[in-house]
PDB file of N, CA, C and O in Angstrom:
ATOM      1  N   ILE A   1      25.990 -74.188 -42.109  1.00  0.00           N
ATOM      2  CA  ILE A   1      24.771 -73.188 -41.629  1.00  0.00           C
ATOM      3  C   ILE A   1      25.537 -72.622 -41.157  1.00  0.00           C
ATOM      4  O   ILE A   1      26.772 -72.689 -39.848  1.00  0.00           O
ATOM      5  N   TYR A   2      25.390 -70.879 -40.629  1.00  0.00           N
ATOM      6  CA  TYR A   2      26.440 -69.904 -39.971  1.00  0.00           C
ATOM      7  C   TYR A   2      25.017 -68.898 -39.340  1.00  0.00           C
ATOM      8  O   TYR A   2      24.224 -68.799 -39.840  1.00  0.00           O
ATOM      9  N   ASP A   3      25.571 -68.428 -38.304  1.00  0.00           N
ATOM     10  CA  ASP A   3      24.498 -66.874 -37.939  1.00  0.00           C
ATOM     11  C   ASP A   3      25.335 -65.745 -38.894  1.00  0.00           C
ATOM     12  O   ASP A   3      25.957 -65.534 -38.534  1.00  0.00           O
ATOM     13  N   VAL A   4      24.347 -64.677 -39.012  1.00  0.00           N
ATOM     14  CA  VAL A   4      24.601 -63.568 -39.750  1.00  0.00           C
ATOM     15  C   VAL A   4      23.592 -62.662 -39.324  1.00  0.00           C
ATOM     16  O   VAL A   4      22.530 -63.140 -38.955  1.00  0.00           O
ATOM     17  N   TYR A   5      24.467 -61.657 -38.851  1.00  0.00           N
ATOM     18  CA  TYR A   5      23.548 -60.716 -37.810  1.00  0.00           C
ATOM     19  C   TYR A   5      23.004 -59.147 -38.548  1.00  0.00           C
ATOM     20  O   TYR A   5      24.387 -58.659 -39.343  1.00  0.00           O
ATOM     21  N   GLY A   6      22.392 -58.431 -38.383  1.00  0.00           N
ATOM     22  CA  GLY A   6      22.288 -56.854 -38.760  1.00  0.00           C
ATOM     23  C   GLY A   6      22.444 -57.043 -39.824  1.00  0.00           C
ATOM     24  O   GLY A   6      22.237 -57.900 -41.049  1.00  0.00           O
ATOM     25  N   ASP A   7      23.234 -56.013 -40.083  1.00  0.00           N
ATOM     26  CA  ASP A   7      23.473 -55.392 -41.565  1.00  0.00           C
ATOM     27  C   ASP A   7      24.335 -56.534 -42.479  1.00  0.00           C
ATOM     28  O   ASP A   7      24.084 -56.246 -43.752  1.00  0.00           O
ATOM     29  N   GLU A   8      24.448 -57.396 -42.087  1.00  0.00           N
ATOM     30  CA  GLU A   8      25.176 -58.581 -42.831  1.00  0.00           C
ATOM     31  C   GLU A   8      24.743 -59.370 -43.410  1.00  0.00           C
ATOM     32  O   GLU A   8      24.620 -59.592 -44.394  1.00  0.00           O
ATOM     33  N   MET A   9      23.253 -59.299 -43.114  1.00  0.00           N
ATOM     34  CA  MET A   9      22.113 -60.214 -43.620  1.00  0.00           C
ATOM     35  C   MET A   9      21.635 -59.159 -44.927  1.00  0.00           C
ATOM     36  O   MET A   9      21.371 -59.886 -45.837  1.00  0.00           O
ATOM     37  N   LYS A  10      21.894 -58.236 -45.483  1.00  0.00           N
ATOM     38  CA  LYS A  10      21.301 -57.207 -46.047  1.00  0.00           C
ATOM     39  C   LYS A  10      22.443 -57.633 -47.258  1.00  0.00           C
ATOM     40  O   LYS A  10      21.763 -58.012 -48.598  1.00  0.00           O
ATOM     41  N   GLU A  11      23.422 -58.099 -46.771  1.00  0.00           N
ATOM     42  CA  GLU A  11      24.639 -58.412 -48.394  1.00  0.00           C
ATOM     43  C   GLU A  11      24.927 -60.140 -48.261  1.00  0.00           C
ATOM     44  O   GLU A  11      25.555 -60.670 -48.892  1.00  0.00           O
ATOM     45  N   ALA A  12      24.434 -60.707 -47.347  1.00  0.00           N
ATOM     46  CA  ALA A  12      24.512 -62.164 -47.249  1.00  0.00           C
ATOM     47  C   ALA A  12      24.119 -63.009 -48.479  1.00  0.00           C
ATOM     48  O   ALA A  12      22.983 -62.677 -49.033  1.00  0.00           O
ATOM     49  N   ASP A  13      24.587 -63.883 -48.745  1.00  0.00           N
ATOM     50  CA  ASP A  13      24.109 -64.908 -49.724  1.00  0.00           C
ATOM     51  C   ASP A  13      23.758 -65.949 -49.184  1.00  0.00           C
ATOM     52  O   ASP A  13      24.620 -66.866 -49.226  1.00  0.00           O
ATOM     53  N   VAL A  14      22.454 -66.438 -49.050  1.00  0.00           N
ATOM     54  CA  VAL A  14      21.900 -67.375 -48.379  1.00  0.00           C
ATOM     55  C   VAL A  14      20.969 -68.075 -48.988  1.00  0.00           C
ATOM     56  O   VAL A  14      20.233 -67.420 -49.657  1.00  0.00           O
ATOM     57  N   ASP A  15      21.060 -69.697 -48.474  1.00  0.00           N
ATOM     58  CA  ASP A  15      20.136 -70.400 -49.505  1.00  0.00           C
ATOM     59  C   ASP A  15      18.685 -70.391 -48.373  1.00  0.00           C
ATOM     60  O   ASP A  15      17.499 -70.330 -49.302  1.00  0.00           O
ATOM     61  N   TYR A  16      18.917 -70.255 -47.100  1.00  0.00           N
ATOM     62  CA  TYR A  16      17.636 -70.838 -46.295  1.00  0.00           C
ATOM     63  C   TYR A  16      17.837 -69.569 -45.098  1.00  0.00           C
ATOM     64  O   TYR A  16      19.064 -69.337 -44.566  1.00  0.00           O
ATOM     65  N   VAL A  17      16.704 -69.488 -44.570  1.00  0.00           N
ATOM     66  CA  VAL A  17      16.617 -68.660 -43.059  1.00  0.00           C
ATOM     67  C   VAL A  17      15.938 -69.119 -42.445  1.00  0.00           C
ATOM     68  O   VAL A  17      14.618 -69.986 -42.915  1.00  0.00           O
ATOM     69  N   ILE A  18      16.395 -69.819 -41.340  1.00  0.00           N
ATOM     70  CA  ILE A  18      15.320 -70.262 -40.360  1.00  0.00           C
ATOM     71  C   ILE A  18      15.071 -70.125 -39.003  1.00  0.00           C
ATOM     72  O   ILE A  18      15.882 -68.973 -38.520  1.00  0.00           O
ATOM     73  N   PHE A  19      13.715 -69.625 -38.802  1.00  0.00           N
ATOM     74  CA  PHE A  19      13.001 -69.390 -37.557  1.00  0.00           C
ATOM     75  C   PHE A  19      12.445 -70.259 -36.897  1.00  0.00           C
ATOM     76  O   PHE A  19      12.213 -71.268 -36.909  1.00  0.00           O
ATOM     77  N   GLY A  20      13.127 -70.082 -34.954  1.00  0.00           N
ATOM     78  CA  GLY A  20      13.001 -70.745 -34.182  1.00  0.00           C
ATOM     79  C   GLY A  20      11.652 -70.429 -33.339  1.00  0.00           C
ATOM     80  O   GLY A  20      11.432 -71.162 -32.538  1.00  0.00           O
ATOM     81  N   SER A  21      11.141 -69.366 -33.630  1.00  0.00           N
ATOM     82  CA  SER A  21      10.168 -68.734 -32.765  1.00  0.00           C
ATOM     83  C   SER A  21       9.288 -67.732 -33.695  1.00  0.00           C
ATOM     84  O   SER A  21       9.710 -66.955 -34.686  1.00  0.00           O
ATOM     85  N   SER A  22       8.108 -67.650 -33.376  1.00  0.00           N
ATOM     86  CA  SER A  22       7.099 -66.404 -33.886  1.00  0.00           C
ATOM     87  C   SER A  22       7.588 -65.052 -33.487  1.00  0.00           C
ATOM     88  O   SER A  22       7.951 -64.009 -34.165  1.00  0.00           O
ATOM     89  N   SER A  23       8.405 -65.041 -31.887  1.00  0.00           N
ATOM     90  CA  SER A  23       9.067 -63.526 -32.039  1.00  0.00           C
ATOM     91  C   SER A  23      10.282 -63.219 -32.992  1.00  0.00           C
ATOM     92  O   SER A  23      10.872 -62.148 -32.808  1.00  0.00           O
ATOM     93  N   ALA A  24      11.130 -64.188 -32.980  1.00  0.00           N
ATOM     94  CA  ALA A  24      12.531 -63.877 -33.853  1.00  0.00           C
ATOM     95  C   ALA A  24      11.642 -63.627 -35.742  1.00  0.00           C
ATOM     96  O   ALA A  24      12.311 -62.942 -36.171  1.00  0.00           O
ATOM     97  N   VAL A  25      10.350 -64.249 -35.829  1.00  0.00           N
ATOM     98  CA  VAL A  25      10.153 -63.673 -37.037  1.00  0.00           C
ATOM     99  C   VAL A  25       9.691 -62.046 -36.604  1.00  0.00           C
ATOM    100  O   VAL A  25      10.087 -61.563 -37.717  1.00  0.00           O
ATOM    101  N   ASP A  26       8.950 -61.577 -36.028  1.00  0.00           N
ATOM    102  CA  ASP A  26       8.473 -60.314 -35.762  1.00  0.00           C
ATOM    103  C   ASP A  26       9.963 -59.423 -35.702  1.00  0.00           C
ATOM    104  O   ASP A  26       9.891 -58.609 -36.111  1.00  0.00           O
ATOM    105  N   ASN A  27      10.965 -60.284 -34.989  1.00  0.00           N
ATOM    106  CA  ASN A  27      11.947 -59.241 -34.757  1.00  0.00           C
ATOM    107  C   ASN A  27      12.921 -59.041 -36.182  1.00  0.00           C
ATOM    108  O   ASN A  27      13.525 -57.814 -36.420  1.00  0.00           O
ATOM    109  N   TYR A  28      13.283 -60.093 -36.919  1.00  0.00           N
ATOM    110  CA  TYR A  28      13.561 -59.456 -38.344  1.00  0.00           C
ATOM    111  C   TYR A  28      12.800 -59.682 -39.148  1.00  0.00           C
ATOM    112  O   TYR A  28      13.137 -58.464 -40.121  1.00  0.00           O
ATOM    113  N   CYS A  29      11.380 -59.859 -39.788  1.00  0.00           N
ATOM    114  CA  CYS A  29      10.642 -59.266 -40.562  1.00  0.00           C
ATOM    115  C   CYS A  29      10.628 -57.523 -40.500  1.00  0.00           C
ATOM    116  O   CYS A  29      10.061 -57.214 -41.460  1.00  0.00           O
ATOM    117  N   SER A  30      10.804 -57.357 -39.495  1.00  0.00           N
ATOM    118  CA  SER A  30      10.006 -55.832 -39.083  1.00  0.00           C
ATOM    119  C   SER A  30      11.609 -54.866 -39.185  1.00  0.00           C
ATOM    120  O   SER A  30      11.410 -53.722 -39.476  1.00  0.00           O
ATOM    121  N   LYS A  31      12.689 -55.743 -39.744  1.00  0.00           N
ATOM    122  CA  LYS A  31      13.954 -55.195 -40.061  1.00  0.00           C
ATOM    123  C   LYS A  31      14.339 -55.070 -41.774  1.00  0.00           C
ATOM    124  O   LYS A  31      15.237 -54.565 -42.199  1.00  0.00           O
ATOM    125  N   PHE A  32      13.950 -56.501 -42.101  1.00  0.00           N
ATOM    126  CA  PHE A  32      14.893 -57.351 -43.291  1.00  0.00           C
ATOM    127  C   PHE A  32      13.197 -57.638 -43.742  1.00  0.00           C
ATOM    128  O   PHE A  32      12.726 -58.553 -43.386  1.00  0.00           O
ATOM    129  N   ASP A  33      13.803 -58.024 -45.620  1.00  0.00           N
ATOM    130  CA  ASP A  33      12.978 -58.820 -46.444  1.00  0.00           C
ATOM    131  C   ASP A  33      13.582 -60.382 -46.753  1.00  0.00           C
ATOM    132  O   ASP A  33      14.622 -59.998 -47.088  1.00  0.00           O
ATOM    133  N   VAL A  34      13.111 -61.438 -46.681  1.00  0.00           N
ATOM    134  CA  VAL A  34      13.899 -62.665 -46.599  1.00  0.00           C
ATOM    135  C   VAL A  34      13.716 -62.661 -48.205  1.00  0.00           C
ATOM    136  O   VAL A  34      12.690 -62.790 -48.772  1.00  0.00           O
ATOM    137  N   LYS A  35      14.655 -63.498 -48.613  1.00  0.00           N
ATOM    138  CA  LYS A  35      14.682 -63.214 -50.168  1.00  0.00           C
ATOM    139  C   LYS A  35      15.524 -65.027 -50.553  1.00  0.00           C
ATOM    140  O   LYS A  35      15.918 -65.105 -51.295  1.00  0.00           O
ATOM    141  N   ALA A  36      15.332 -65.670 -49.384  1.00  0.00           N
ATOM    142  CA  ALA A  36      15.726 -67.056 -49.634  1.00  0.00           C
ATOM    143  C   ALA A  36      14.700 -67.951 -49.237  1.00  0.00           C
ATOM    144  O   ALA A  36      13.543 -67.218 -48.768  1.00  0.00           O
ATOM    145  N   ASP A  37      14.836 -69.149 -49.054  1.00  0.00           N
ATOM    146  CA  ASP A  37      13.885 -70.180 -48.822  1.00  0.00           C
ATOM    147  C   ASP A  37      13.784 -70.115 -47.331  1.00  0.00           C
ATOM    148  O   ASP A  37      14.589 -69.699 -46.639  1.00  0.00           O
ATOM    149  N   ILE A  38      12.882 -70.210 -46.390  1.00  0.00           N
ATOM    150  CA  ILE A  38      12.241 -70.067 -44.990  1.00  0.00           C
ATOM    151  C   ILE A  38      11.999 -71.558 -44.701  1.00  0.00           C
ATOM    152  O   ILE A  38      11.320 -71.972 -45.347  1.00  0.00           O
ATOM    153  N   ILE A  39      12.632 -71.798 -43.616  1.00  0.00           N
ATOM    154  CA  ILE A  39      12.018 -72.918 -42.940  1.00  0.00           C
ATOM    155  C   ILE A  39      11.738 -72.911 -41.044  1.00  0.00           C
ATOM    156  O   ILE A  39      12.501 -71.741 -40.552  1.00  0.00           O
ATOM    157  N   ALA A  40      10.588 -72.593 -41.206  1.00  0.00           N
ATOM    158  CA  ALA A  40      10.095 -72.762 -39.764  1.00  0.00           C
ATOM    159  C   ALA A  40       9.870 -73.810 -38.721  1.00  0.00           C
ATOM    160  O   ALA A  40       9.768 -75.102 -39.279  1.00  0.00           O
ATOM    161  N   ILE A  41      10.471 -73.944 -37.277  1.00  0.00           N
ATOM    162  CA  ILE A  41      10.757 -74.954 -36.652  1.00  0.00           C
ATOM    163  C   ILE A  41       8.983 -75.603 -36.225  1.00  0.00           C
ATOM    164  O   ILE A  41       9.481 -76.553 -36.039  1.00  0.00           O
ATOM    165  N   GLY A  42       8.088 -74.721 -36.763  1.00  0.00           N
ATOM    166  CA  GLY A  42       6.700 -75.143 -36.229  1.00  0.00           C
ATOM    167  C   GLY A  42       5.880 -74.845 -36.682  1.00  0.00           C
ATOM    168  O   GLY A  42       5.849 -73.719 -37.111  1.00  0.00           O
ATOM    169  N   ASN A  43       4.518 -74.965 -36.652  1.00  0.00           N
ATOM    170  CA  ASN A  43       3.510 -74.308 -37.071  1.00  0.00           C
ATOM    171  C   ASN A  43       3.196 -72.892 -36.471  1.00  0.00           C
ATOM    172  O   ASN A  43       2.602 -72.016 -37.426  1.00  0.00           O
ATOM    173  N   VAL A  44       3.164 -72.679 -35.330  1.00  0.00           N
ATOM    174  CA  VAL A  44       2.880 -71.260 -34.713  1.00  0.00           C
ATOM    175  C   VAL A  44       3.718 -70.298 -35.599  1.00  0.00           C
ATOM    176  O   VAL A  44       3.679 -69.321 -36.325  1.00  0.00           O
ATOM    177  N   THR A  45       5.191 -70.938 -35.540  1.00  0.00           N
ATOM    178  CA  THR A  45       6.184 -69.723 -36.301  1.00  0.00           C
ATOM    179  C   THR A  45       5.748 -69.895 -37.688  1.00  0.00           C
ATOM    180  O   THR A  45       5.836 -68.842 -38.311  1.00  0.00           O
ATOM    181  N   ALA A  46       5.313 -71.204 -38.144  1.00  0.00           N
ATOM    182  CA  ALA A  46       5.005 -70.690 -39.850  1.00  0.00           C
ATOM    183  C   ALA A  46       3.718 -69.965 -39.939  1.00  0.00           C
ATOM    184  O   ALA A  46       3.695 -69.294 -40.703  1.00  0.00           O
ATOM    185  N   LYS A  47       2.718 -69.948 -39.285  1.00  0.00           N
ATOM    186  CA  LYS A  47       1.493 -69.132 -39.212  1.00  0.00           C
ATOM    187  C   LYS A  47       1.941 -67.852 -39.416  1.00  0.00           C
ATOM    188  O   LYS A  47       1.392 -66.572 -40.034  1.00  0.00           O
ATOM    189  N   ARG A  48       2.915 -67.248 -38.462  1.00  0.00           N
ATOM    190  CA  ARG A  48       3.487 -65.881 -38.131  1.00  0.00           C
ATOM    191  C   ARG A  48       3.728 -65.415 -39.751  1.00  0.00           C
ATOM    192  O   ARG A  48       3.867 -64.377 -40.092  1.00  0.00           O
ATOM    193  N   LEU A  49       4.865 -66.336 -40.151  1.00  0.00           N
ATOM    194  CA  LEU A  49       5.659 -65.844 -41.283  1.00  0.00           C
ATOM    195  C   LEU A  49       4.501 -65.542 -42.535  1.00  0.00           C
ATOM    196  O   LEU A  49       4.915 -65.103 -43.299  1.00  0.00           O
ATOM    197  N   GLU A  50       3.621 -66.808 -42.374  1.00  0.00           N
ATOM    198  CA  GLU A  50       2.788 -66.425 -43.483  1.00  0.00           C
ATOM    199  C   GLU A  50       2.161 -65.237 -43.364  1.00  0.00           C
ATOM    200  O   GLU A  50       1.235 -64.367 -44.094  1.00  0.00           O
ATOM    201  N   GLU A  51       1.740 -64.495 -42.011  1.00  0.00           N
ATOM    202  CA  GLU A  51       0.983 -63.336 -41.969  1.00  0.00           C
ATOM    203  C   GLU A  51       2.087 -62.351 -42.424  1.00  0.00           C
ATOM    204  O   GLU A  51       1.478 -60.845 -42.774  1.00  0.00           O
ATOM    205  N   TYR A  52       3.112 -62.532 -42.542  1.00  0.00           N
ATOM    206  CA  TYR A  52       4.124 -61.653 -43.305  1.00  0.00           C
ATOM    207  C   TYR A  52       4.202 -61.769 -44.611  1.00  0.00           C
ATOM    208  O   TYR A  52       4.852 -60.946 -45.423  1.00  0.00           O
ATOM    209  N   GLY A  53       3.566 -62.615 -45.448  1.00  0.00           N
ATOM    210  CA  GLY A  53       3.542 -62.812 -46.483  1.00  0.00           C
ATOM    211  C   GLY A  53       4.012 -64.119 -46.910  1.00  0.00           C
ATOM    212  O   GLY A  53       4.326 -63.997 -48.674  1.00  0.00           O
ATOM    213  N   TYR A  54       4.796 -64.645 -46.318  1.00  0.00           N
ATOM    214  CA  TYR A  54       5.897 -66.022 -46.616  1.00  0.00           C
ATOM    215  C   TYR A  54       5.180 -67.113 -46.548  1.00  0.00           C
ATOM    216  O   TYR A  54       4.210 -67.079 -46.100  1.00  0.00           O
ATOM    217  N   LYS A  55       5.792 -68.125 -47.387  1.00  0.00           N
ATOM    218  CA  LYS A  55       5.426 -69.734 -47.422  1.00  0.00           C
ATOM    219  C   LYS A  55       6.630 -70.168 -47.010  1.00  0.00           C
ATOM    220  O   LYS A  55       7.314 -70.927 -47.925  1.00  0.00           O
ATOM    221  N   PRO A  56       7.105 -70.370 -45.854  1.00  0.00           N
ATOM    222  CA  PRO A  56       7.535 -71.529 -45.109  1.00  0.00           C
ATOM    223  C   PRO A  56       7.579 -72.834 -45.515  1.00  0.00           C
ATOM    224  O   PRO A  56       6.400 -73.080 -45.549  1.00  0.00           O
ATOM    225  N   PHE A  57       8.526 -73.435 -45.726  1.00  0.00           N
ATOM    226  CA  PHE A  57       8.579 -74.978 -45.316  1.00  0.00           C
ATOM    227  C   PHE A  57       8.184 -75.383 -43.819  1.00  0.00           C
ATOM    228  O   PHE A  57       9.303 -74.403 -43.022  1.00  0.00           O
ATOM    229  N   VAL A  58       7.998 -76.114 -42.936  1.00  0.00           N
ATOM    230  CA  VAL A  58       8.471 -76.164 -41.652  1.00  0.00           C
ATOM    231  C   VAL A  58       8.633 -77.784 -41.630  1.00  0.00           C
ATOM    232  O   VAL A  58       8.550 -79.180 -41.987  1.00  0.00           O
ATOM    233  N   ALA A  59       9.616 -77.605 -40.362  1.00  0.00           N
ATOM    234  CA  ALA A  59      10.348 -79.182 -39.841  1.00  0.00           C
ATOM    235  C   ALA A  59       9.030 -79.876 -39.513  1.00  0.00           C
ATOM    236  O   ALA A  59       8.011 -79.468 -39.015  1.00  0.00           O
ATOM    237  N   ASP A  60       9.018 -81.060 -39.859  1.00  0.00           N
ATOM    238  CA  ASP A  60       8.078 -82.517 -39.406  1.00  0.00           C
ATOM    239  C   ASP A  60       8.287 -82.471 -37.767  1.00  0.00           C
ATOM    240  O   ASP A  60       7.616 -82.595 -36.866  1.00  0.00           O
ATOM    241  N   GLU A  61       9.753 -82.412 -36.986  1.00  0.00           N
ATOM    242  CA  GLU A  61       9.709 -82.443 -36.118  1.00  0.00           C
ATOM    243  C   GLU A  61      10.363 -81.367 -35.460  1.00  0.00           C
ATOM    244  O   GLU A  61      11.009 -80.659 -35.925  1.00  0.00           O
ATOM    245  N   TYR A  62       9.444 -80.583 -34.236  1.00  0.00           N
ATOM    246  CA  TYR A  62       9.893 -79.400 -33.816  1.00  0.00           C
ATOM    247  C   TYR A  62      11.733 -79.468 -33.082  1.00  0.00           C
ATOM    248  O   TYR A  62      11.009 -78.951 -31.889  1.00  0.00           O
ATOM    249  N   SER A  63      12.464 -79.275 -33.523  1.00  0.00           N
ATOM    250  CA  SER A  63      13.486 -79.490 -32.965  1.00  0.00           C
ATOM    251  C   SER A  63      14.408 -79.010 -33.960  1.00  0.00           C
ATOM    252  O   SER A  63      14.513 -78.904 -35.195  1.00  0.00           O
ATOM    253  N   ILE A  64      16.119 -78.885 -33.581  1.00  0.00           N
ATOM    254  CA  ILE A  64      16.937 -79.164 -34.301  1.00  0.00           C
ATOM    255  C   ILE A  64      17.427 -79.976 -35.283  1.00  0.00           C
ATOM    256  O   ILE A  64      17.234 -79.862 -36.578  1.00  0.00           O
ATOM    257  N   ASP A  65      16.840 -81.350 -35.336  1.00  0.00           N
ATOM    258  CA  ASP A  65      17.192 -82.448 -36.143  1.00  0.00           C
ATOM    259  C   ASP A  65      16.081 -82.411 -36.871  1.00  0.00           C
ATOM    260  O   ASP A  65      16.426 -82.898 -38.095  1.00  0.00           O
ATOM    261  N   GLY A  66      14.480 -81.727 -36.308  1.00  0.00           N
ATOM    262  CA  GLY A  66      13.919 -81.733 -37.330  1.00  0.00           C
ATOM    263  C   GLY A  66      14.079 -80.914 -38.745  1.00  0.00           C
ATOM    264  O   GLY A  66      13.820 -80.998 -39.688  1.00  0.00           O
ATOM    265  N   ILE A  67      14.529 -79.656 -38.330  1.00  0.00           N
ATOM    266  CA  ILE A  67      14.986 -78.446 -39.215  1.00  0.00           C
ATOM    267  C   ILE A  67      16.289 -79.183 -40.146  1.00  0.00           C
ATOM    268  O   ILE A  67      16.445 -78.607 -41.433  1.00  0.00           O
ATOM    269  N   ILE A  68      17.351 -79.758 -39.655  1.00  0.00           N
ATOM    270  CA  ILE A  68      18.279 -80.783 -40.261  1.00  0.00           C
ATOM    271  C   ILE A  68      18.091 -81.443 -41.350  1.00  0.00           C
ATOM    272  O   ILE A  68      17.766 -81.369 -42.546  1.00  0.00           O
ATOM    273  N   ARG A  69      16.930 -82.482 -40.886  1.00  0.00           N
ATOM    274  CA  ARG A  69      15.897 -83.210 -41.787  1.00  0.00           C
ATOM    275  C   ARG A  69      15.641 -82.153 -42.988  1.00  0.00           C
ATOM    276  O   ARG A  69      15.766 -82.880 -43.840  1.00  0.00           O
ATOM    277  N   LYS A  70      14.672 -81.277 -42.959  1.00  0.00           N
ATOM    278  CA  LYS A  70      13.791 -80.566 -44.105  1.00  0.00           C
ATOM    279  C   LYS A  70      15.129 -80.191 -44.621  1.00  0.00           C
ATOM    280  O   LYS A  70      14.122 -80.047 -45.968  1.00  0.00           O
ATOM    281  N   LEU A  71      16.019 -79.700 -44.043  1.00  0.00           N
ATOM    282  CA  LEU A  71      16.990 -78.966 -44.824  1.00  0.00           C
ATOM    283  C   LEU A  71      17.438 -80.178 -45.734  1.00  0.00           C
ATOM    284  O   LEU A  71      17.884 -79.887 -47.076  1.00  0.00           O
ATOM    285  N   GLU A  72      17.745 -81.541 -45.505  1.00  0.00           N
ATOM    286  CA  GLU A  72      18.226 -82.586 -46.179  1.00  0.00           C
ATOM    287  C   GLU A  72      17.312 -82.920 -47.452  1.00  0.00           C
ATOM    288  O   GLU A  72      17.586 -82.726 -48.436  1.00  0.00           O
ATOM    289  N   VAL A  73      15.948 -82.802 -46.948  1.00  0.00           N
ATOM    290  CA  VAL A  73      14.928 -82.981 -47.726  1.00  0.00           C
ATOM    291  C   VAL A  73      14.867 -82.178 -48.789  1.00  0.00           C
ATOM    292  O   VAL A  73      14.896 -82.640 -50.530  1.00  0.00           O
ATOM    293  N   LEU A  74      14.846 -80.853 -48.574  1.00  0.00           N
ATOM    294  CA  LEU A  74      14.759 -79.737 -49.468  1.00  0.00           C
ATOM    295  C   LEU A  74      16.257 -79.670 -50.495  1.00  0.00           C
ATOM    296  O   LEU A  74      15.750 -79.662 -51.533  1.00  0.00           O
ATOM    297  N   GLU A  75      17.216 -80.248 -49.857  1.00  0.00           N
ATOM    298  CA  GLU A  75      18.193 -80.052 -50.778  1.00  0.00           C
ATOM    299  C   GLU A  75      18.851 -81.321 -51.882  1.00  0.00           C
ATOM    300  O   GLU A  75      19.037 -81.339 -52.763  1.00  0.00           O
ATOM    301  N   ASN A  76      18.052 -82.591 -51.488  1.00  0.00           N
ATOM    302  CA  ASN A  76      17.838 -83.735 -52.206  1.00  0.00           C
ATOM    303  C   ASN A  76      16.827 -83.494 -53.242  1.00  0.00           C
ATOM    304  O   ASN A  76      16.791 -84.025 -54.475  1.00  0.00           O
ATOM    305  N   GLU A  77      15.825 -82.505 -52.799  1.00  0.00           N
ATOM    306  CA  GLU A  77      15.000 -82.374 -54.137  1.00  0.00           C
ATOM    307  C   GLU A  77      15.304 -81.402 -55.112  1.00  0.00           C
ATOM    308  O   GLU A  77      15.124 -81.435 -56.036  1.00  0.00           O
ATOM    309  N   LYS A  78      16.249 -80.859 -54.690  1.00  0.00           N
ATOM    310  CA  LYS A  78      17.157 -79.823 -55.797  1.00  0.00           C
ATOM    311  C   LYS A  78      18.225 -80.289 -56.849  1.00  0.00           C
ATOM    312  O   LYS A  78      18.142 -79.870 -57.797  1.00  0.00           O
ATOM    313  N   ASN A  79      18.525 -81.846 -56.162  1.00  0.00           N
ATOM    314  CA  ASN A  79      19.494 -81.977 -57.051  1.00  0.00           C
ATOM    315  C   ASN A  79      18.883 -83.182 -57.473  1.00  0.00           C
ATOM    316  O   ASN A  79      17.866 -84.305 -58.236  1.00  0.00           O
TER     317      ASN A  79
END
């Protein structure tokens, strides 16, 4: 897990983009197109992503630990 900002995001090879708030969704999606799986920290953030046309995964627990558990589940499903 690492942070990527600005123009770096256009070229980054990422598996997931994680959003922790609906304002982060607005700021990001107004500048970039997400080409990776998306995880939202909660339902409000997921709804905002859906308004942009994305279908995010949602953490079961609205916390960093919940996001990490969701990542683990998604990665285990891939293997």
